Tab-separated table of C-alpha atoms in Angstrom:
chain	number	residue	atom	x	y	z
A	286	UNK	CA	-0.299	-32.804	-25.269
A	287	UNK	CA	-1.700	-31.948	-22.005
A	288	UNK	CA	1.499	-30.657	-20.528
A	289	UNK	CA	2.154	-28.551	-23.507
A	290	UNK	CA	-1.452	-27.238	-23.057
A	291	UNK	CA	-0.191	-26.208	-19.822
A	292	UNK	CA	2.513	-24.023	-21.129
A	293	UNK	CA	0.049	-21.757	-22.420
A	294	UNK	CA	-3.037	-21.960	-20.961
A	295	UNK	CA	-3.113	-19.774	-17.979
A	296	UNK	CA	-5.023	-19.144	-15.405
A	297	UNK	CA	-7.959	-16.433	-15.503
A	298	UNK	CA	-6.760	-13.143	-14.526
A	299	UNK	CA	-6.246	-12.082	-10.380
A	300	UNK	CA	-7.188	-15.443	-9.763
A	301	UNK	CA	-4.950	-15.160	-6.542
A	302	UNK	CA	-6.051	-12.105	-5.464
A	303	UNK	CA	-6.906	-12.800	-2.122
A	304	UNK	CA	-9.468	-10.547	0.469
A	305	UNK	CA	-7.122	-10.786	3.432
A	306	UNK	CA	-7.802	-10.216	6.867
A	307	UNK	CA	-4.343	-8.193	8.168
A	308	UNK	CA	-3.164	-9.488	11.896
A	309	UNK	CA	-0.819	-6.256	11.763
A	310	UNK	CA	-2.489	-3.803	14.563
A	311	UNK	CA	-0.557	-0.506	15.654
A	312	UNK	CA	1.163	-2.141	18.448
A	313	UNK	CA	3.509	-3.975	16.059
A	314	UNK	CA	4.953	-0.560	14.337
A	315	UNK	CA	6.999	1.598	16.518
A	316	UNK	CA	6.403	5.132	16.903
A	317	UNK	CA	5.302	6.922	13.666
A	318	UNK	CA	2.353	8.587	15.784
A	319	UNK	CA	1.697	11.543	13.560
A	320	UNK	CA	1.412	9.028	10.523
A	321	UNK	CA	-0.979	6.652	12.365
A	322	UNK	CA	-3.093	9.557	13.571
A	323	UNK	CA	-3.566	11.363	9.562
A	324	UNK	CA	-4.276	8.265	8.452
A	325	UNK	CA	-6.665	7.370	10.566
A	326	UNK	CA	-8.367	10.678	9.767
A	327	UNK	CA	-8.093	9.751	5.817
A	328	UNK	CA	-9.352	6.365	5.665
A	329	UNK	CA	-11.523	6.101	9.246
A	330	UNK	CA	-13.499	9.226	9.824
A	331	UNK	CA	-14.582	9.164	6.005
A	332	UNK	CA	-16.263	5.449	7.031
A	333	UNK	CA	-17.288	6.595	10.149
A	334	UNK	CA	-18.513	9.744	9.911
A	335	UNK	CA	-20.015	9.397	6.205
A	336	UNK	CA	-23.444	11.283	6.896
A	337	UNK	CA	-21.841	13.729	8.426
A	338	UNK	CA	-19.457	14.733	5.615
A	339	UNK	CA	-22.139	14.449	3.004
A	340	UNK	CA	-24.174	16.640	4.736
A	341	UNK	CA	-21.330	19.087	4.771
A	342	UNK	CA	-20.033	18.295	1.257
A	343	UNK	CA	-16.549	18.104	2.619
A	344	UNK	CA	-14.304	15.922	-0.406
A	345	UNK	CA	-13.104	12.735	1.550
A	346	UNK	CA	-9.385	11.265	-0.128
A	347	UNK	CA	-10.266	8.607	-2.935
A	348	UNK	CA	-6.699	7.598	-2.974
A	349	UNK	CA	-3.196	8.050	-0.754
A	350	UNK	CA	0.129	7.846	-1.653
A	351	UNK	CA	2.539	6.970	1.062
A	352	UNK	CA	6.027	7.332	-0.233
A	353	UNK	CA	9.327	7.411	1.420
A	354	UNK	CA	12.628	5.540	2.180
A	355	UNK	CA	12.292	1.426	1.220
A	356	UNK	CA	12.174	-0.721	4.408
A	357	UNK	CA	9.849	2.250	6.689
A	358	UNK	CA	6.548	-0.160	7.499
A	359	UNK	CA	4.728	1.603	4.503
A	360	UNK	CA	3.389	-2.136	3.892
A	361	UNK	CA	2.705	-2.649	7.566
A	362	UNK	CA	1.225	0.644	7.998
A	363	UNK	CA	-1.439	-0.047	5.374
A	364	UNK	CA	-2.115	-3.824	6.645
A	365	UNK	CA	-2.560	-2.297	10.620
A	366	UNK	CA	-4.864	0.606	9.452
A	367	UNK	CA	-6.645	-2.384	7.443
A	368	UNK	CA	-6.449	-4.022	10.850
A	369	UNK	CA	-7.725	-1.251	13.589
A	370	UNK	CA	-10.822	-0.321	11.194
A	371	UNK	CA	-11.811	-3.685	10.249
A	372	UNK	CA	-11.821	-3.147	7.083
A	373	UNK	CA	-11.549	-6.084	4.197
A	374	UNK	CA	-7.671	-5.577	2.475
A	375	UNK	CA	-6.680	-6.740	-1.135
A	376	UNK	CA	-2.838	-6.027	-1.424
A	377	UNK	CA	-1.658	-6.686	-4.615
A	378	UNK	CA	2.405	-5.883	-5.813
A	379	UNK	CA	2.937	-3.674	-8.669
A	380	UNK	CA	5.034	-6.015	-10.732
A	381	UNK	CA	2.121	-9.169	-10.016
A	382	UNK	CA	-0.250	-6.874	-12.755
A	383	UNK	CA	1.994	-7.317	-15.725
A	384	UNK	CA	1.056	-10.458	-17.958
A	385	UNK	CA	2.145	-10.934	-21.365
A	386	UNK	CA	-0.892	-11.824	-22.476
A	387	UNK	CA	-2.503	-9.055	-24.444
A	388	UNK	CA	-5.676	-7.247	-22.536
A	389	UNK	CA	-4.923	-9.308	-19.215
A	390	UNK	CA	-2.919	-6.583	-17.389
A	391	UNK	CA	-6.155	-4.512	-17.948
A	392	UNK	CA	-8.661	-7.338	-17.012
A	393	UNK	CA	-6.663	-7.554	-13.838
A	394	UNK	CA	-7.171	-4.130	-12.685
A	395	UNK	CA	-10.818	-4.370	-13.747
A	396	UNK	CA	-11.262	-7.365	-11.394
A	397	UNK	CA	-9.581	-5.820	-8.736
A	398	UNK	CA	-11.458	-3.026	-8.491
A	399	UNK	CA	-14.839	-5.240	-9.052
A	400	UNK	CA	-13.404	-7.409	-5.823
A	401	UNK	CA	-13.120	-4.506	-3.708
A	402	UNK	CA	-16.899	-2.962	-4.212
A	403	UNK	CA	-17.877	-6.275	-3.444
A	404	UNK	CA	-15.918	-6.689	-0.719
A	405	UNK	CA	-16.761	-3.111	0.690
A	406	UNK	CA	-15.723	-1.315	3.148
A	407	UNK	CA	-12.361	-2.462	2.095
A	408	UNK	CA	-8.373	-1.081	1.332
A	409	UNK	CA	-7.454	-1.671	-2.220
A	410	UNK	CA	-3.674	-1.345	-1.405
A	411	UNK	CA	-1.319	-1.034	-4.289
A	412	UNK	CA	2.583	-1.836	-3.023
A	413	UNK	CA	5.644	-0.760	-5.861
A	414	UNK	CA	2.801	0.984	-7.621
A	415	UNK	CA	5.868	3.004	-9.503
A	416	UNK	CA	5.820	-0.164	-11.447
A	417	UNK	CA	2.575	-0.175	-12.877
A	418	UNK	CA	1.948	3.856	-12.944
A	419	UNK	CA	4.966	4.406	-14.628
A	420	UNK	CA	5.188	7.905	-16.358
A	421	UNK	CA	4.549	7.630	-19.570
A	422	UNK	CA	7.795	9.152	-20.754
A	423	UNK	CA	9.956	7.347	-18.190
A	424	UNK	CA	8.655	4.304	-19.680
A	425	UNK	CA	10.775	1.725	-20.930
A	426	UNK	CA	9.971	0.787	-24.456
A	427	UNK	CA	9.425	-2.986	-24.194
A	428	UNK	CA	6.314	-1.912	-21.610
A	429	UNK	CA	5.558	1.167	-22.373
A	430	UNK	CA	2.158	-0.022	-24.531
A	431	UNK	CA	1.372	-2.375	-21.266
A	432	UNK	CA	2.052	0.348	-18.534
A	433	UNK	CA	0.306	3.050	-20.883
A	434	UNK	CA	-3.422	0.801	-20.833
A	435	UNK	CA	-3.003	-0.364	-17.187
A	436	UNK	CA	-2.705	3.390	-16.111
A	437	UNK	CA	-5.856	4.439	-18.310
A	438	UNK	CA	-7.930	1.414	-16.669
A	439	UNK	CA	-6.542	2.425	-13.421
A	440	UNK	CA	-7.909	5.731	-14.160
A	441	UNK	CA	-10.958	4.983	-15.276
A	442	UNK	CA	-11.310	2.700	-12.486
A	443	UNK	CA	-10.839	5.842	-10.123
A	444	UNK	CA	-12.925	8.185	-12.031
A	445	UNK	CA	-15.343	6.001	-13.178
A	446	UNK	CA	-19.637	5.509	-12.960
A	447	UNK	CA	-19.115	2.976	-10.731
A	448	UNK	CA	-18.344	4.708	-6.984
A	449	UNK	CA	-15.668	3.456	-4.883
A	450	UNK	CA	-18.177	3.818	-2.175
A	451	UNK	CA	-16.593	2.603	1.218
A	452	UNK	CA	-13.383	1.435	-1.013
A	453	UNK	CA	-10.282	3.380	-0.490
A	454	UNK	CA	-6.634	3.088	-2.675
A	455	UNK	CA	-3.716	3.276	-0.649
A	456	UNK	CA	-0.730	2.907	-3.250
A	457	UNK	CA	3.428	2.894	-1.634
A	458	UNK	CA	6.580	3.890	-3.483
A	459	UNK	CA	9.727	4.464	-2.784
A	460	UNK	CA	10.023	6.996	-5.953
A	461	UNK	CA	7.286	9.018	-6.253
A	462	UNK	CA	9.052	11.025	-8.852
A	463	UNK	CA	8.206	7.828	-11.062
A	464	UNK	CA	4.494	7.921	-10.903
A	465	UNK	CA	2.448	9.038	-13.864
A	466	UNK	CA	1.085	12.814	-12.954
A	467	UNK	CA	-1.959	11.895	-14.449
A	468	UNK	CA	-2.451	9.657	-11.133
A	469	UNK	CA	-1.837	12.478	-8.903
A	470	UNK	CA	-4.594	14.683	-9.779
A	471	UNK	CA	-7.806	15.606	-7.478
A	472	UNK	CA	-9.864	12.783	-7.019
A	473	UNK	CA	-7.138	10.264	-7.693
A	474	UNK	CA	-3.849	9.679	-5.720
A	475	UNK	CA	-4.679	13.244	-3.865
A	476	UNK	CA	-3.696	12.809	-0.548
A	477	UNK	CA	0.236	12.535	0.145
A	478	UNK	CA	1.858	10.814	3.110
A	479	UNK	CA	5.627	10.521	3.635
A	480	UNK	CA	6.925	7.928	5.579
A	481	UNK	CA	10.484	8.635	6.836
A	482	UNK	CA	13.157	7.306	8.491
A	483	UNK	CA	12.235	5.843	12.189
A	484	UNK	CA	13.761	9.128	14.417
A	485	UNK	CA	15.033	7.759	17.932
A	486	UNK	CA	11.642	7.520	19.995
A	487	UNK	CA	10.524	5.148	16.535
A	488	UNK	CA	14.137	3.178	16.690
A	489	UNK	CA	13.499	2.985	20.530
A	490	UNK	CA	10.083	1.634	19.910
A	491	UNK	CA	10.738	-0.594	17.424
A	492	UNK	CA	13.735	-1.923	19.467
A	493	UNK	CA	11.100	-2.810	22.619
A	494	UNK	CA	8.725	-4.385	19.610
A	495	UNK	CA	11.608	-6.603	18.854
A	496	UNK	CA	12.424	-7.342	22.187
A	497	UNK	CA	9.042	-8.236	23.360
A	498	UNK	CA	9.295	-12.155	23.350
A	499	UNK	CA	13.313	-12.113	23.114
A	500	UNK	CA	14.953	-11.950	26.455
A	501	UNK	CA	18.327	-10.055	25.812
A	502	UNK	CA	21.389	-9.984	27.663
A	503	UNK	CA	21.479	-7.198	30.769
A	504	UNK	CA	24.493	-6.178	28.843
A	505	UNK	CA	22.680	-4.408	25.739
A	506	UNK	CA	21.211	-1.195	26.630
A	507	UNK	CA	18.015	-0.055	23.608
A	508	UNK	CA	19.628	3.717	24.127
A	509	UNK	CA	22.740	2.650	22.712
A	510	UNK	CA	21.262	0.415	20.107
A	511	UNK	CA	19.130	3.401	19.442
A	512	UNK	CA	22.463	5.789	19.202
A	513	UNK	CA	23.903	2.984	16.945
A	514	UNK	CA	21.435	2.676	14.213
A	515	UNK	CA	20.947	6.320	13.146
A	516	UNK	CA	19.528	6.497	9.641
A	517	UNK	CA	18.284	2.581	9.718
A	518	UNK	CA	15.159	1.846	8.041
A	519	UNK	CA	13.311	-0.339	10.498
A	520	UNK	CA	13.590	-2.928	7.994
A	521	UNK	CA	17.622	-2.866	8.582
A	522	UNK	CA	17.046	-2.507	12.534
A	523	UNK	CA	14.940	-5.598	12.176
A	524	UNK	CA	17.561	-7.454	10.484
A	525	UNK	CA	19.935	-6.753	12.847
A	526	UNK	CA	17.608	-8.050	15.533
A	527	UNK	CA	17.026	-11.333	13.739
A	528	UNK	CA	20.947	-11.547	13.752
C-alpha cells in the first residue's frame, strides 16, 4: 500500500526550487560587451542607485526578456550578472512549472515569487519561458486551461500588492513570437535584450575561454578557428572544443 501511496502522493509544490549562488562571472562568456554593459544598467544601477531613482521617479525594468538564437549564453548571461552583483538567483525551466495536478502549476508560481521577496535582492530567472507564457491562441488544447492560469498568476504576481522590491525577472526564449502579449506590456516583461550570434571578437573570445586550461597544438591557429565557425552558437563552438 505504501508504494502505491507513492504513485500519487507528490511532493509539495517548488519543493526543489533552490536559491543558488551562480559561480558564472563575466570572465567565462566571451565578448558580448554591449549586452553585459545594458544589463548591468537594468538590473545593477536600479539596486545600487535606488534613492537616487526614487527621488527622480525614473521607472526602473520589473522584468527583461533576453531572446535570441538557442545555444548564445542567455542562461550564462543571467547566472554571471547573478554572479558580479551578488545577488541571490532562483532559475527555474519553463517546462519544470507544469504539474498535472489541478491548482499546482499556479501554487508553484505563487511560491516562487514568495521565495524571491524573501530571498531579496535576488534574480527570479525564468529559462524556455515560451513554455509557460504561451499565447493564448497558440496554445495547444491539451494545456491551454494550464498555460492560461499560470500566465494570469504570473501576472498577478508582476502586478500585484505585494512589490518585487529588490527582485528582478529575467525570462530567455528562443521564440519570442510565442510569448503571451499580455506579458510584454509596461511594467511586465518591458525591457528587451537580444542575444545574437557570437560575431568574431565573441568566437575569438570564447575560443581563448576554452583554451584557458587546454594546451593546444602550435598547429591550430584561434583566427582560423574563428574564420571556421561563422554562424556557430557558442554552444556549437563549445562542442567542438570538447571534441
Amino acid at each position: 500500500h505504501f508504494e502505491n501511496a507513492l504513485t500519487v502522493i507528490r511532493p509539495s509544490s517548488m519543493r526543489e526550487v533552490i536559491l543558488e549562488v551562480p559561480k558564472v562571472k563575466w570572465s567565462d562568456i566571451g565578448g558580448q560587451h554591449e549586452l553585459k554593459k545594458r544589463l548591468e544598467e537594468m538590473v545593477v544601477w536600479p539596486l545600487k542607485y535606488a534613492h537616487a531613482l526614487d527621488r527622480l521617479n525614473v521607472q526602473v525594468p520589473k522584468g527583461i526578456l533576453m531572446y535570441g538564437p538557442p545555444g548564445c549564453s542567455k542562461t550564462m548571461v543571467a547566472k554571471a550578472i547573478a554572479t558580479e552583483s551578488d545577488l541571490n538567483f532562483i532559475a527555474v525551466k519553463g517546462p519544470e512549472l507544469f504539474s498535472k495536478w489541478v491548482g499546482d502549476s499556479e501554487r508553484a508560481v505563487r511560491e516562487l515569487f514568495r521565495r524571491a521577496r524573501l530571498a531579496a535582492p535576488a534574480i527570479i530567472f525564468f529559462d524556455e519561458i515560451d513554455a509557460i507564457a504561451n499565447s493564448r491562441s497558440n496554445s495547444s488544447n491539451s494545456q491551454s486551461n494550464v498555460s492560461d492560469r499560470v500566465i494570469a498568476t504570473l501576472l498577478i504576481e508582476m502586478d500585484g500588492i505585494e512589490k518585487l522590491k529588490g527582485v528582478t525577472i529575467i525570462a530567455a526564449t528562443n521564440r519570442p513570437d510565442c510569448i503571451d502579449p499580455a506579458l510584454m506590456r509596461p511594467g511586465r516583461f518591458d525591457r528587451l535584450v537580444y542575444v545574437p550570434l557570437p560575431d568574431d571578437q565573441t568566437r575569438f573570445e570564447i575560443f581563448q575561454i576554452r583554451f584557458r586550461h587546454s594546451p593546444i597544438h602550435s598547429n591550430i591557429q584561434i583566427e582560423r578557428l574563428v574564420e571556421l565557425t561563422k554562424n556557430y552558437s557558442g554552444a556549437e563552438i563549445t562542442a567542438v572544443c570538447d571534441e
